[in-house]
Coordinates of C-alpha atoms in Angstrom, one line a residue:
M1 CA -7.6 60.2 -17.1
S2 CA -4.2 60.0 -15.5
A3 CA -3.0 57.0 -13.5
A4 CA -3.1 59.1 -10.3
E5 CA -6.7 60.2 -10.9
H6 CA -7.8 56.6 -11.6
A7 CA -6.1 55.5 -8.4
A8 CA -8.1 58.1 -6.4
I9 CA -11.3 56.7 -8.0
R10 CA -10.3 53.1 -7.1
A11 CA -9.8 54.4 -3.5
R12 CA -13.3 55.8 -3.4
L13 CA -11.9 59.4 -3.0
P14 CA -12.8 62.5 -5.0
V15 CA -10.2 63.2 -7.6
H16 CA -10.2 67.0 -7.6
E17 CA -11.0 67.9 -4.0
P18 CA -10.3 66.6 -0.5
D19 CA -13.2 64.7 1.2
A20 CA -14.6 65.6 4.6
G21 CA -12.2 63.4 6.5
E22 CA -9.2 64.8 4.8
R23 CA -10.3 68.4 5.4
A24 CA -10.8 67.6 9.1
A25 CA -7.3 65.9 9.4
F26 CA -5.5 68.5 7.3
P27 CA -7.5 71.8 7.8
L28 CA -4.8 74.1 6.4
D29 CA -3.1 71.9 3.8
A30 CA -6.4 70.6 2.3
T31 CA -7.9 74.1 2.2
D32 CA -5.2 76.7 1.6
H33 CA -2.9 74.3 -0.4
A34 CA -5.5 71.9 -1.9
D35 CA -3.8 71.4 -5.2
L36 CA -0.5 70.4 -3.5
F37 CA -2.4 68.2 -1.1
L38 CA -4.3 66.4 -3.9
D39 CA -1.1 66.0 -6.0
L40 CA 0.7 64.3 -3.1
R41 CA -2.3 62.2 -2.1
N42 CA -3.1 61.0 -5.6
H43 CA 0.6 60.3 -6.2
L44 CA 0.7 58.0 -3.1
L45 CA -2.5 56.2 -4.3
R46 CA -0.9 55.7 -7.7
I47 CA 2.2 54.1 -6.1
W48 CA -0.1 51.7 -4.1
Y49 CA -2.3 50.7 -7.0
R50 CA 0.7 50.2 -9.3
D51 CA 1.4 47.0 -7.2
C52 CA -0.9 46.3 -4.3
R53 CA 1.2 43.3 -3.2
C54 CA 3.9 45.6 -1.8
R55 CA 3.7 48.0 1.1
V56 CA 4.2 51.7 0.4
S57 CA 6.9 52.6 2.8
S58 CA 7.7 56.2 3.9
E59 CA 11.0 55.9 2.0
V60 CA 9.2 54.9 -1.2
A61 CA 6.6 57.6 -0.6
V62 CA 9.0 60.5 -0.8
L63 CA 11.0 59.3 -3.8
H64 CA 10.8 61.9 -6.5
I65 CA 9.1 64.4 -4.1
P66 CA 11.0 67.6 -3.4
E67 CA 12.4 67.5 0.1
P68 CA 10.4 70.5 1.5
Y69 CA 7.3 68.3 1.0
H70 CA 8.6 65.2 2.7
P71 CA 6.9 65.8 6.1
L72 CA 3.5 66.4 4.5
T73 CA 3.9 63.4 2.2
R74 CA 4.6 61.2 5.2
R75 CA 1.6 62.6 7.1
I76 CA -0.7 61.9 4.2
L77 CA 0.7 58.4 3.9
T78 CA -0.1 57.7 7.5
F79 CA -3.6 59.1 7.1
L80 CA -4.3 56.9 4.1
E81 CA -2.9 53.9 5.8
V82 CA -4.9 54.4 9.0
N83 CA -8.1 54.8 7.0
G84 CA -7.5 51.7 4.9
A85 CA -6.8 53.4 1.6
V86 CA -3.3 51.9 1.2
N87 CA -1.2 49.2 2.7
F88 CA -4.2 46.9 3.5
G89 CA -5.2 43.3 2.8
C90 CA -2.9 40.4 2.1
I91 CA 0.5 42.2 2.0
P92 CA 3.2 40.7 4.2
L93 CA 2.7 41.4 7.9
P94 CA 5.4 42.9 10.2
P95 CA 6.7 40.5 12.9
Q96 CA 4.2 39.3 15.6
A97 CA 5.2 39.9 19.2
D98 CA 6.0 36.8 21.2
P99 CA 3.7 36.6 24.2
P100 CA 3.8 37.9 26.8
Q101 CA 5.9 40.6 25.1
K102 CA 3.9 43.7 24.1
Q103 CA 4.9 46.3 21.6
T104 CA 5.6 49.9 22.7
L105 CA 3.2 52.0 20.7
G106 CA 4.1 55.5 21.8
A107 CA 4.1 58.0 24.6
G108 CA 1.2 57.8 27.1
P109 CA 0.2 60.3 29.8
G110 CA 3.2 62.2 31.2
G111 CA 5.5 61.0 28.4
C112 CA 5.8 57.4 29.7
K113 CA 5.7 54.5 27.3
H114 CA 2.6 52.3 27.1
T115 CA 1.9 48.9 25.5
A116 CA -1.3 47.5 24.0
H117 CA -2.7 44.0 23.5
V118 CA -5.8 43.7 21.3
I119 CA -8.3 40.8 21.3
V120 CA -10.5 40.5 18.2
V121 CA -13.6 38.4 18.8
G122 CA -14.7 36.7 15.6
A123 CA -12.7 35.5 12.6
G124 CA -15.1 36.4 9.8
M125 CA -14.0 38.8 7.1
A126 CA -14.5 41.8 9.3
G127 CA -12.6 40.4 12.3
L128 CA -9.7 39.1 10.1
G129 CA -9.6 42.4 8.3
A130 CA -9.5 44.4 11.6
A131 CA -6.8 42.1 13.0
R132 CA -4.7 42.3 10.0
H133 CA -5.1 46.1 9.7
L134 CA -4.0 46.5 13.3
R135 CA -0.9 44.5 12.6
H136 CA -0.2 46.7 9.6
L137 CA -0.5 49.7 11.8
G138 CA 2.1 48.4 14.2
F139 CA 0.1 46.5 16.8
A140 CA 2.3 43.5 17.2
N141 CA 0.2 41.7 19.9
V142 CA -3.2 40.9 18.3
T143 CA -5.1 37.8 19.2
V144 CA -8.2 36.5 17.3
L145 CA -10.7 34.3 19.1
E146 CA -13.1 32.3 16.8
A147 CA -16.0 30.2 18.0
R148 CA -16.1 27.9 15.0
P149 CA -13.5 25.3 14.0
R150 CA -12.8 27.4 10.9
V151 CA -12.2 31.0 9.9
G152 CA -14.5 32.9 7.6
G153 CA -17.8 33.3 9.4
R154 CA -20.5 33.7 6.8
V155 CA -17.9 33.2 4.0
H156 CA -18.0 29.4 3.9
T157 CA -16.7 27.3 1.0
L158 CA -17.8 23.7 1.2
R159 CA -14.9 21.4 0.3
E160 CA -16.5 18.1 1.2
G161 CA -19.6 16.4 -0.2
L162 CA -19.4 17.9 -3.7
A163 CA -16.9 17.3 -6.4
P164 CA -15.6 20.9 -6.5
P165 CA -15.6 23.6 -3.8
V166 CA -18.8 25.6 -3.6
D167 CA -19.6 28.8 -1.6
F168 CA -22.4 28.3 0.9
G169 CA -22.3 31.9 2.2
A170 CA -21.1 35.0 0.3
M171 CA -20.0 34.0 -3.2
L172 CA -19.7 37.2 -5.3
I173 CA -17.4 40.1 -5.4
T174 CA -20.0 42.7 -6.2
G175 CA -18.2 45.3 -8.3
T176 CA -14.5 45.1 -9.1
E177 CA -13.7 48.8 -9.8
Q178 CA -13.6 50.2 -6.2
N179 CA -14.0 47.1 -4.1
P180 CA -11.3 46.3 -1.6
L181 CA -12.2 42.6 -2.0
A182 CA -11.3 42.9 -5.6
V183 CA -7.9 44.2 -4.6
L184 CA -7.4 41.2 -2.3
G185 CA -8.6 38.6 -4.7
Q186 CA -7.5 39.8 -8.1
D187 CA -4.5 42.1 -7.4
Q188 CA -2.9 40.5 -4.3
L189 CA -3.8 36.8 -4.4
Q190 CA -4.2 36.9 -8.2
L191 CA -7.2 34.5 -8.1
E192 CA -9.0 33.5 -11.2
T193 CA -12.5 35.1 -11.4
V194 CA -15.5 34.5 -13.6
V195 CA -17.7 37.5 -14.7
C196 CA -21.4 37.2 -13.8
Q197 CA -23.4 37.9 -17.0
D198 CA -26.2 40.5 -16.8
S199 CA -28.8 38.3 -18.7
C200 CA -31.2 36.2 -16.6
P201 CA -33.8 34.5 -18.7
L202 CA -37.1 33.7 -16.9
W203 CA -38.9 30.3 -17.2
D204 CA -42.6 30.0 -16.7
C205 CA -43.4 27.0 -14.4
S206 CA -47.0 27.0 -15.5
T207 CA -46.2 26.4 -19.2
G208 CA -42.8 24.7 -19.1
A209 CA -41.4 27.3 -21.5
P210 CA -39.6 30.7 -21.4
L211 CA -41.8 33.4 -20.0
D212 CA -43.9 35.1 -22.6
G213 CA -42.0 38.1 -23.9
V214 CA -44.9 40.5 -23.6
V215 CA -45.6 39.4 -20.0
D216 CA -41.9 39.7 -19.2
A217 CA -41.6 43.2 -20.5
L218 CA -44.8 44.5 -18.9
A219 CA -43.9 43.0 -15.5
E220 CA -40.5 44.6 -15.5
K221 CA -42.0 47.9 -16.6
Y222 CA -44.7 47.9 -13.9
Y223 CA -42.4 46.7 -11.2
N224 CA -39.8 49.4 -11.9
T225 CA -42.5 52.1 -12.1
A226 CA -44.1 51.1 -8.9
L227 CA -40.8 50.8 -7.1
A228 CA -39.6 54.2 -8.3
Q229 CA -42.9 55.8 -7.1
A230 CA -42.6 54.0 -3.8
A231 CA -39.1 55.3 -3.4
H232 CA -40.3 58.8 -4.2
D233 CA -43.0 58.4 -1.6
G234 CA -40.4 57.3 0.9
K235 CA -38.6 60.7 0.6
A236 CA -41.7 62.9 0.2
K237 CA -44.2 61.5 2.7
P238 CA -44.0 62.9 6.2
D239 CA -45.1 59.6 7.7
A240 CA -42.7 57.4 5.7
E241 CA -40.8 56.4 8.8
T242 CA -43.9 54.4 10.0
L243 CA -44.6 52.7 6.6
S244 CA -43.1 49.6 5.0
L245 CA -41.8 49.5 1.4
G246 CA -44.1 46.5 0.8
E247 CA -47.4 48.3 1.6
V248 CA -46.7 51.4 -0.4
F249 CA -45.3 49.3 -3.3
E250 CA -48.5 47.3 -3.4
V251 CA -50.6 50.4 -3.6
R252 CA -48.5 51.8 -6.4
L253 CA -48.5 48.5 -8.2
A254 CA -52.3 48.1 -7.9
D255 CA -52.7 51.5 -9.6
K256 CA -50.9 50.0 -12.6
L257 CA -52.2 46.5 -12.8
H258 CA -55.9 47.2 -12.6
T259 CA -55.8 49.1 -15.9
E260 CA -53.8 46.3 -17.8
D261 CA -55.9 44.2 -20.1
V262 CA -53.3 43.0 -22.7
V263 CA -52.3 39.9 -20.7
P264 CA -54.0 37.9 -17.9
Q265 CA -53.7 39.6 -14.6
Q266 CA -52.6 36.4 -12.8
D267 CA -49.7 35.8 -15.3
L268 CA -48.6 39.4 -15.0
R269 CA -48.7 39.4 -11.2
R270 CA -46.7 36.2 -11.0
A271 CA -44.0 37.8 -13.2
V272 CA -44.0 41.0 -11.1
D273 CA -43.6 38.8 -8.0
W274 CA -40.4 37.4 -9.4
H275 CA -38.9 40.9 -9.3
V276 CA -40.2 41.4 -5.8
Y277 CA -38.5 38.2 -4.7
N278 CA -35.3 39.4 -6.2
L279 CA -35.5 42.6 -4.2
E280 CA -36.3 40.6 -1.0
Y281 CA -33.1 38.6 -1.8
G282 CA -31.2 41.8 -1.8
C283 CA -32.9 43.1 1.4
A284 CA -32.7 39.8 3.3
A285 CA -36.3 40.4 4.4
G286 CA -39.8 40.6 3.1
L287 CA -40.8 44.0 1.8
H288 CA -43.4 44.4 4.4
S289 CA -40.7 44.4 7.0
V290 CA -38.4 46.9 5.3
S291 CA -38.5 50.7 5.9
L292 CA -40.1 52.7 3.1
R293 CA -37.8 55.7 3.8
H294 CA -34.5 53.8 4.3
W295 CA -34.7 50.6 2.3
D296 CA -32.2 51.9 -0.3
Q297 CA -30.0 53.9 2.1
D298 CA -26.8 52.0 1.0
D299 CA -27.3 52.4 -2.8
P300 CA -24.8 55.4 -3.0
F301 CA -22.1 53.1 -1.6
G302 CA -22.3 50.4 -4.2
F303 CA -19.2 49.4 -6.2
E304 CA -18.8 49.8 -9.9
G305 CA -17.6 47.2 -12.4
D306 CA -18.3 43.6 -13.0
H307 CA -19.7 41.2 -10.4
V308 CA -17.4 38.1 -10.3
F309 CA -17.2 34.7 -8.9
V310 CA -13.9 33.4 -7.5
K311 CA -12.8 30.0 -8.9
G312 CA -11.9 27.7 -6.1
G313 CA -14.0 29.5 -3.6
L314 CA -14.3 32.8 -1.8
D315 CA -12.6 31.3 1.3
Q316 CA -9.3 31.8 -0.5
L317 CA -9.7 35.5 0.4
V318 CA -10.3 34.5 4.0
D319 CA -7.2 32.4 4.1
G320 CA -5.2 35.2 2.6
L321 CA -6.3 37.6 5.4
A322 CA -5.8 34.9 8.1
E323 CA -2.2 34.1 7.1
G324 CA 0.3 35.0 9.8
L325 CA -2.3 36.1 12.4
D326 CA -2.6 34.6 15.9
I327 CA -5.9 32.8 15.7
S328 CA -7.5 30.4 18.2
L329 CA -10.4 28.3 16.9
N330 CA -13.1 26.6 18.9
R331 CA -13.1 29.5 21.3
P332 CA -16.7 30.8 21.7
V333 CA -16.7 34.0 23.8
S334 CA -19.4 34.2 26.5
A335 CA -18.6 37.5 28.3
I336 CA -16.6 40.7 27.9
H337 CA -15.7 42.8 30.9
T338 CA -14.6 46.4 30.3
P339 CA -13.9 47.9 33.8
E340 CA -13.2 51.7 34.1
T341 CA -9.6 50.9 35.1
G342 CA -7.4 47.9 34.5
L343 CA -7.4 45.4 31.6
C344 CA -10.4 44.2 29.7
R345 CA -11.3 40.5 30.3
V346 CA -12.7 38.2 27.7
E347 CA -14.2 34.9 28.9
Y348 CA -14.4 32.0 26.4
K349 CA -14.8 28.3 26.2
A350 CA -11.5 26.4 25.7
G351 CA -13.1 23.9 23.4
P352 CA -16.1 21.4 23.3
G353 CA -16.8 20.1 26.8
R354 CA -14.1 22.1 28.4
G355 CA -14.2 24.9 31.0
T356 CA -14.1 28.7 30.7
L357 CA -10.9 30.6 30.4
T358 CA -10.2 34.3 30.6
A359 CA -7.9 36.4 28.5
T360 CA -6.9 40.0 29.2
A361 CA -6.3 42.8 26.8
D362 CA -6.1 46.6 26.6
Y363 CA -8.7 46.7 23.9
V364 CA -11.4 44.4 22.4
V365 CA -12.7 44.5 18.9
L366 CA -16.1 42.7 18.7
S367 CA -16.9 41.5 15.1
V368 CA -19.7 39.0 15.7
P369 CA -22.9 39.1 13.6
L370 CA -25.8 41.2 14.6
G371 CA -27.9 38.1 15.3
V372 CA -25.4 36.9 17.9
L373 CA -25.7 40.3 19.7
Q374 CA -29.4 40.3 19.5
A375 CA -29.6 36.8 21.0
G376 CA -27.6 37.9 24.0
A377 CA -25.1 35.2 23.4
I378 CA -22.3 37.4 24.8
K379 CA -22.7 39.1 28.2
F380 CA -21.2 42.5 28.9
Q381 CA -20.0 43.8 32.2
P382 CA -20.9 46.6 32.8
P383 CA -23.9 46.3 30.4
L384 CA -23.7 48.1 27.1
P385 CA -24.9 51.7 27.4
P386 CA -28.6 52.2 26.6
W387 CA -27.8 53.9 23.2
K388 CA -25.8 50.9 22.1
Q389 CA -28.5 48.4 23.3
E390 CA -31.2 50.3 21.5
A391 CA -29.1 50.3 18.2
V392 CA -28.6 46.5 18.5
A393 CA -32.3 46.0 18.9
A394 CA -33.4 48.5 16.2
L395 CA -31.7 47.0 13.2
G396 CA -33.3 44.1 11.3
N397 CA -31.5 40.8 11.2
G398 CA -32.3 39.3 7.8
N399 CA -31.8 35.8 6.4
L400 CA -31.1 34.1 3.1
N401 CA -30.5 30.5 2.3
K402 CA -29.2 28.4 -0.6
I403 CA -29.8 24.9 -2.0
V404 CA -26.8 23.5 -3.9
L405 CA -27.6 20.7 -6.3
E406 CA -25.3 18.6 -8.6
W407 CA -26.2 16.5 -11.6
A408 CA -24.3 14.3 -14.0
E409 CA -25.3 16.5 -17.0
P410 CA -26.7 20.0 -17.3
F411 CA -30.2 20.5 -18.5
W412 CA -30.0 24.3 -18.5
G413 CA -28.4 27.0 -20.7
S414 CA -25.1 28.8 -20.6
E415 CA -26.2 32.0 -18.9
S416 CA -24.8 32.8 -15.4
S417 CA -28.3 32.6 -13.9
F418 CA -31.9 31.9 -14.7
G419 CA -35.2 32.6 -12.9
L420 CA -38.4 30.5 -12.3
V421 CA -41.8 32.3 -12.4
R422 CA -43.7 29.8 -10.3
A423 CA -47.3 28.7 -10.9
A424 CA -49.7 30.3 -8.5
K425 CA -50.2 28.1 -5.4
S426 CA -52.4 30.5 -3.5
P427 CA -54.7 33.5 -4.3
L428 CA -53.0 36.6 -5.7
N429 CA -52.0 39.3 -3.2
P430 CA -55.3 40.8 -2.1
A431 CA -56.3 44.2 -3.3
P432 CA -55.7 47.1 -0.9
A433 CA -58.2 46.7 2.0
P434 CA -58.4 48.0 5.5
T435 CA -56.8 45.8 8.2
D436 CA -56.3 47.9 11.3
G437 CA -58.1 51.2 10.7
T438 CA -55.0 53.1 9.7
H439 CA -54.7 55.0 6.5
M440 CA -51.8 55.7 4.1
A441 CA -51.8 58.8 2.0
A442 CA -50.1 58.1 -1.3
H443 CA -48.0 61.0 -2.5
G444 CA -50.1 63.2 -4.9
R445 CA -53.2 61.1 -4.5
R446 CA -56.2 60.8 -2.2
S447 CA -55.7 58.7 1.0
C448 CA -56.2 55.0 0.6
Q449 CA -56.4 52.1 3.0
R450 CA -53.3 50.1 4.1
P451 CA -53.0 46.9 2.0
Q452 CA -52.9 43.5 3.5
E453 CA -49.7 41.5 3.4
P454 CA -49.6 38.7 0.8
T455 CA -51.4 35.5 1.6
P456 CA -49.0 33.2 3.5
D457 CA -47.3 30.6 1.4
R458 CA -44.4 28.8 2.9
W459 CA -42.7 28.3 -0.5
R460 CA -43.3 32.0 -1.5
G461 CA -40.2 33.1 -3.4
A462 CA -38.2 29.9 -2.8
F463 CA -36.1 28.8 -5.8
F464 CA -37.0 31.9 -7.8
L465 CA -33.3 32.2 -9.0
F466 CA -30.6 29.7 -9.8
W467 CA -26.9 30.4 -10.4
N468 CA -25.1 28.3 -13.0
M469 CA -21.9 27.1 -11.4
I470 CA -20.5 25.3 -14.5
P471 CA -18.2 28.2 -15.5
V472 CA -16.9 28.5 -11.8
T473 CA -16.6 24.8 -10.8
G474 CA -16.5 22.9 -14.1
R475 CA -19.3 20.7 -12.8
P476 CA -23.1 20.7 -13.5
I477 CA -24.1 22.5 -10.3
L478 CA -26.9 24.9 -9.6
I479 CA -27.3 27.1 -6.6
G480 CA -30.9 28.0 -5.9
M481 CA -31.7 31.0 -3.8
I482 CA -34.3 30.9 -0.9
P483 CA -35.0 34.5 0.2
A484 CA -37.0 35.8 3.1
P485 CA -39.5 35.1 4.4
A486 CA -39.5 31.5 3.0
C487 CA -35.9 30.9 4.1
D488 CA -36.8 31.0 7.8
V489 CA -39.8 28.7 7.3
L490 CA -37.8 26.1 5.3
E491 CA -35.1 25.9 7.9
G492 CA -37.6 23.8 9.9
L493 CA -38.3 21.4 7.1
P494 CA -36.3 18.2 6.4
D495 CA -33.8 18.2 3.6
A496 CA -35.8 15.7 1.6
E497 CA -38.9 17.8 1.5
V498 CA -37.0 20.9 0.4
I499 CA -35.0 19.0 -2.3
A500 CA -38.2 17.4 -3.6
E501 CA -40.0 20.8 -3.9
C502 CA -37.0 22.4 -5.6
T503 CA -36.7 19.5 -8.1
A504 CA -40.4 19.7 -8.8
C505 CA -40.1 23.4 -9.6
L506 CA -37.2 22.8 -12.0
R507 CA -39.2 20.0 -13.7
S508 CA -42.2 22.2 -14.2
A509 CA -40.0 24.7 -16.0
F510 CA -37.7 22.3 -18.1
G511 CA -39.9 19.2 -18.3
G512 CA -40.1 16.1 -16.1
T513 CA -37.9 13.9 -18.2
A514 CA -35.2 16.5 -18.6
V515 CA -34.6 16.9 -14.9
P516 CA -33.5 13.8 -13.1
D517 CA -33.0 13.6 -9.3
P518 CA -29.8 15.4 -8.3
L519 CA -26.8 13.3 -7.4
R520 CA -26.1 15.4 -4.4
A521 CA -27.7 18.3 -2.6
H522 CA -26.9 20.6 0.3
I523 CA -29.1 23.2 2.1
T524 CA -27.9 26.1 4.2
R525 CA -29.6 27.1 7.5
W526 CA -28.0 30.3 8.5
R527 CA -30.6 31.2 11.1
E528 CA -30.0 28.0 12.9
D529 CA -26.3 28.5 13.0
P530 CA -25.5 29.7 16.6
Y531 CA -22.6 31.8 15.4
A532 CA -24.5 33.5 12.6
R533 CA -28.2 33.5 13.5
G534 CA -29.0 35.0 10.1
A535 CA -27.5 36.3 6.9
Y536 CA -27.2 40.1 6.9
S537 CA -29.0 43.2 8.2
Y538 CA -31.6 45.5 6.9
V539 CA -33.4 48.7 8.0
P540 CA -36.8 47.8 9.4
V541 CA -39.9 50.0 9.7
G542 CA -39.2 52.6 12.4
A543 CA -35.4 52.5 12.1
S544 CA -33.0 54.4 9.9
G545 CA -29.6 54.0 8.3
A546 CA -28.1 56.0 11.2
V547 CA -28.3 52.8 13.3
Y548 CA -25.4 51.4 11.4
D549 CA -23.3 54.4 12.5
T550 CA -24.4 53.9 16.1
L551 CA -23.5 50.2 16.1
A552 CA -20.0 51.2 14.8
Q553 CA -19.3 53.5 17.7
A554 CA -16.9 52.4 20.4
V555 CA -17.8 52.1 24.0
H556 CA -15.5 54.0 26.4
N557 CA -12.8 53.9 23.7
R558 CA -12.0 50.3 24.8
L559 CA -14.6 48.1 23.2
F560 CA -14.8 48.5 19.5
F561 CA -17.3 47.1 17.0
A562 CA -16.8 45.8 13.4
G563 CA -18.8 43.7 11.0
E564 CA -21.5 43.9 8.3
A565 CA -24.0 45.6 10.7
T566 CA -21.6 48.5 11.4
S567 CA -21.0 49.7 7.8

C-alpha cells in the first residue's frame, strides 16, 4: 500500500473512489475525471499525514503538481480542510482579532463585505474542536463561554487528591488508526501512550479464585450467540422498533441456558451477566432501555487499531486544543436569542454570585451535553422548532461512573484490566413470563411472552470491571466501573458506603487479608453534575440513530449544534 493510499484510510475516506460528499462537491471532477481527482486528493492527504504538526498551505499543496491542475488542487484542499480531513487539531492558530475588530470573511449580498463573530457555548472537546476549527478556517473572532472553572467538560483529569493525575471522565483513545484524537495526542502533541491489552481475566467472588474455565467459555459462547440472534431479530422483526434489546436477549439466552447441564445454572448465569454488564457499560444504559433495532447503529463508525491510555492524563489533549483560544470560564449560559434579524444574543452569568451579562454574535455554536438540553437549563427565544425539541427529548441520556482507589502495594496482576463475577445477591433473572399482556414473536419461532426485567439490585453490575492504572500512573491505582443502572442509584449513596462495598467485592475475589483498605478513593457522580447531567447518549426504545443527525442540524442557519449527541 502506498503512503497516499494509507493516508486516505487514516482520513476515513475510500482509497479508490470518491465518497458521497466528494461527488456532491465535485460532480464533474469526481465522476468524469475520478482518477485525477483521487490522485490529487490522496496526494494532499499524504502531505498532511507526513507531518500533522504543520499546516498544508495552498503553496505547499501545489508543489510538484503540473500548473494546469493547480486550481483543482486548491479546491480539493479547501474541501478537505472545511470537512476536517486536514489542517485540524493542535497546529498553530492564525492571529486572533482584537475585539471589537471583526474579520472580513467575504462578499455578502450585493457584493458588500460582511463580518462574523461566533460564540461557542461549552469548552468540552466538541466546543474546543469547533472553535479551533473555525479559527483554522479564517474566523478570527471566536469566543468560547464555559460554565465550569476548567475546560474539558466530561474529559476531566484529577490532579489533586491522588499522587498522579487520573482521568475521571473519558480516559481512552479507542482506536489509533483512524481516530482524530490519536492525531492530536500521538502525532501533534507527541504524548506517551500505553496500549490497553486485550486480555481481561475474570475472578469469581463466590470462590475467591479465577472463574472456572468451563464456565467462562460457556458463558462467553452463550452470551455471544444470544446477542447475535437478538441483533438479527432487530433487523428482521417488523416490530423491532417497539422492543428493547434486553427483552429479546433474555428470550434468546433462555433458549440456550435451559438445555445446559454441564455446569450449575446459577454459576453460568452469573458469568453471562458479567458480559451483559460490559455491554451496558458501552451503552451507558440498561439493556431493557436500549432499542433492539438501533442499539449497534454506531458500530460501522468505530476506529481500528490499539486502544490506548495517555500518560499524564487525557486533559493534555484538551489543553492542546484550548491553547490560543479566547475562552471565558465560570460563564454558565442561561439563554440564547436568535431573532430573525439582527445579532444573536447569549445571556450568561458573570461568575458566582454575580449578575447576568449579554454577549452578541452573528452565529452561535451550542456544544453542551444532551442532559443539559433535556433539563431545560438553557432557554431559547424563539423556542427551538418542534422537530429539534422532539429530537432532544427522543435520545437517551445515559450514565456511567467510576471509583478510583489507591493502595500502597498492588494485590492484582499485570493485565490492563480484570473483571469480578459477583456472588448472587438476589434471585436469578426470572424466566420469561407475561407482565403486561403483550407478546413478542421471536424470529423463526413461535410467539412467546415478554420477559420481566431483572430483579432490582442496587449493586447490580457495580464494580464488574477494574482498570489497572500502574502502567499509566506508576502507582497502585485501580479504576472500578459502575455502569447503568447502578450508577444512578449509587450517586445518592455516601462515599463511605460505596467504597466499603467495592472493597468487600475485591476481598471476596482476592482474599480478605490480601486487600487492605485503600489509602485514597474518589467517586464520580456525572448525573449530579449540573453541566453534564450524565455520561453519554444511547438510542432508546422507539427512537433511531437518525435522531443524532437531527440533533446536529442547524436552526435558521444561525444556531449550530455540536457534541457527542450530534455524531
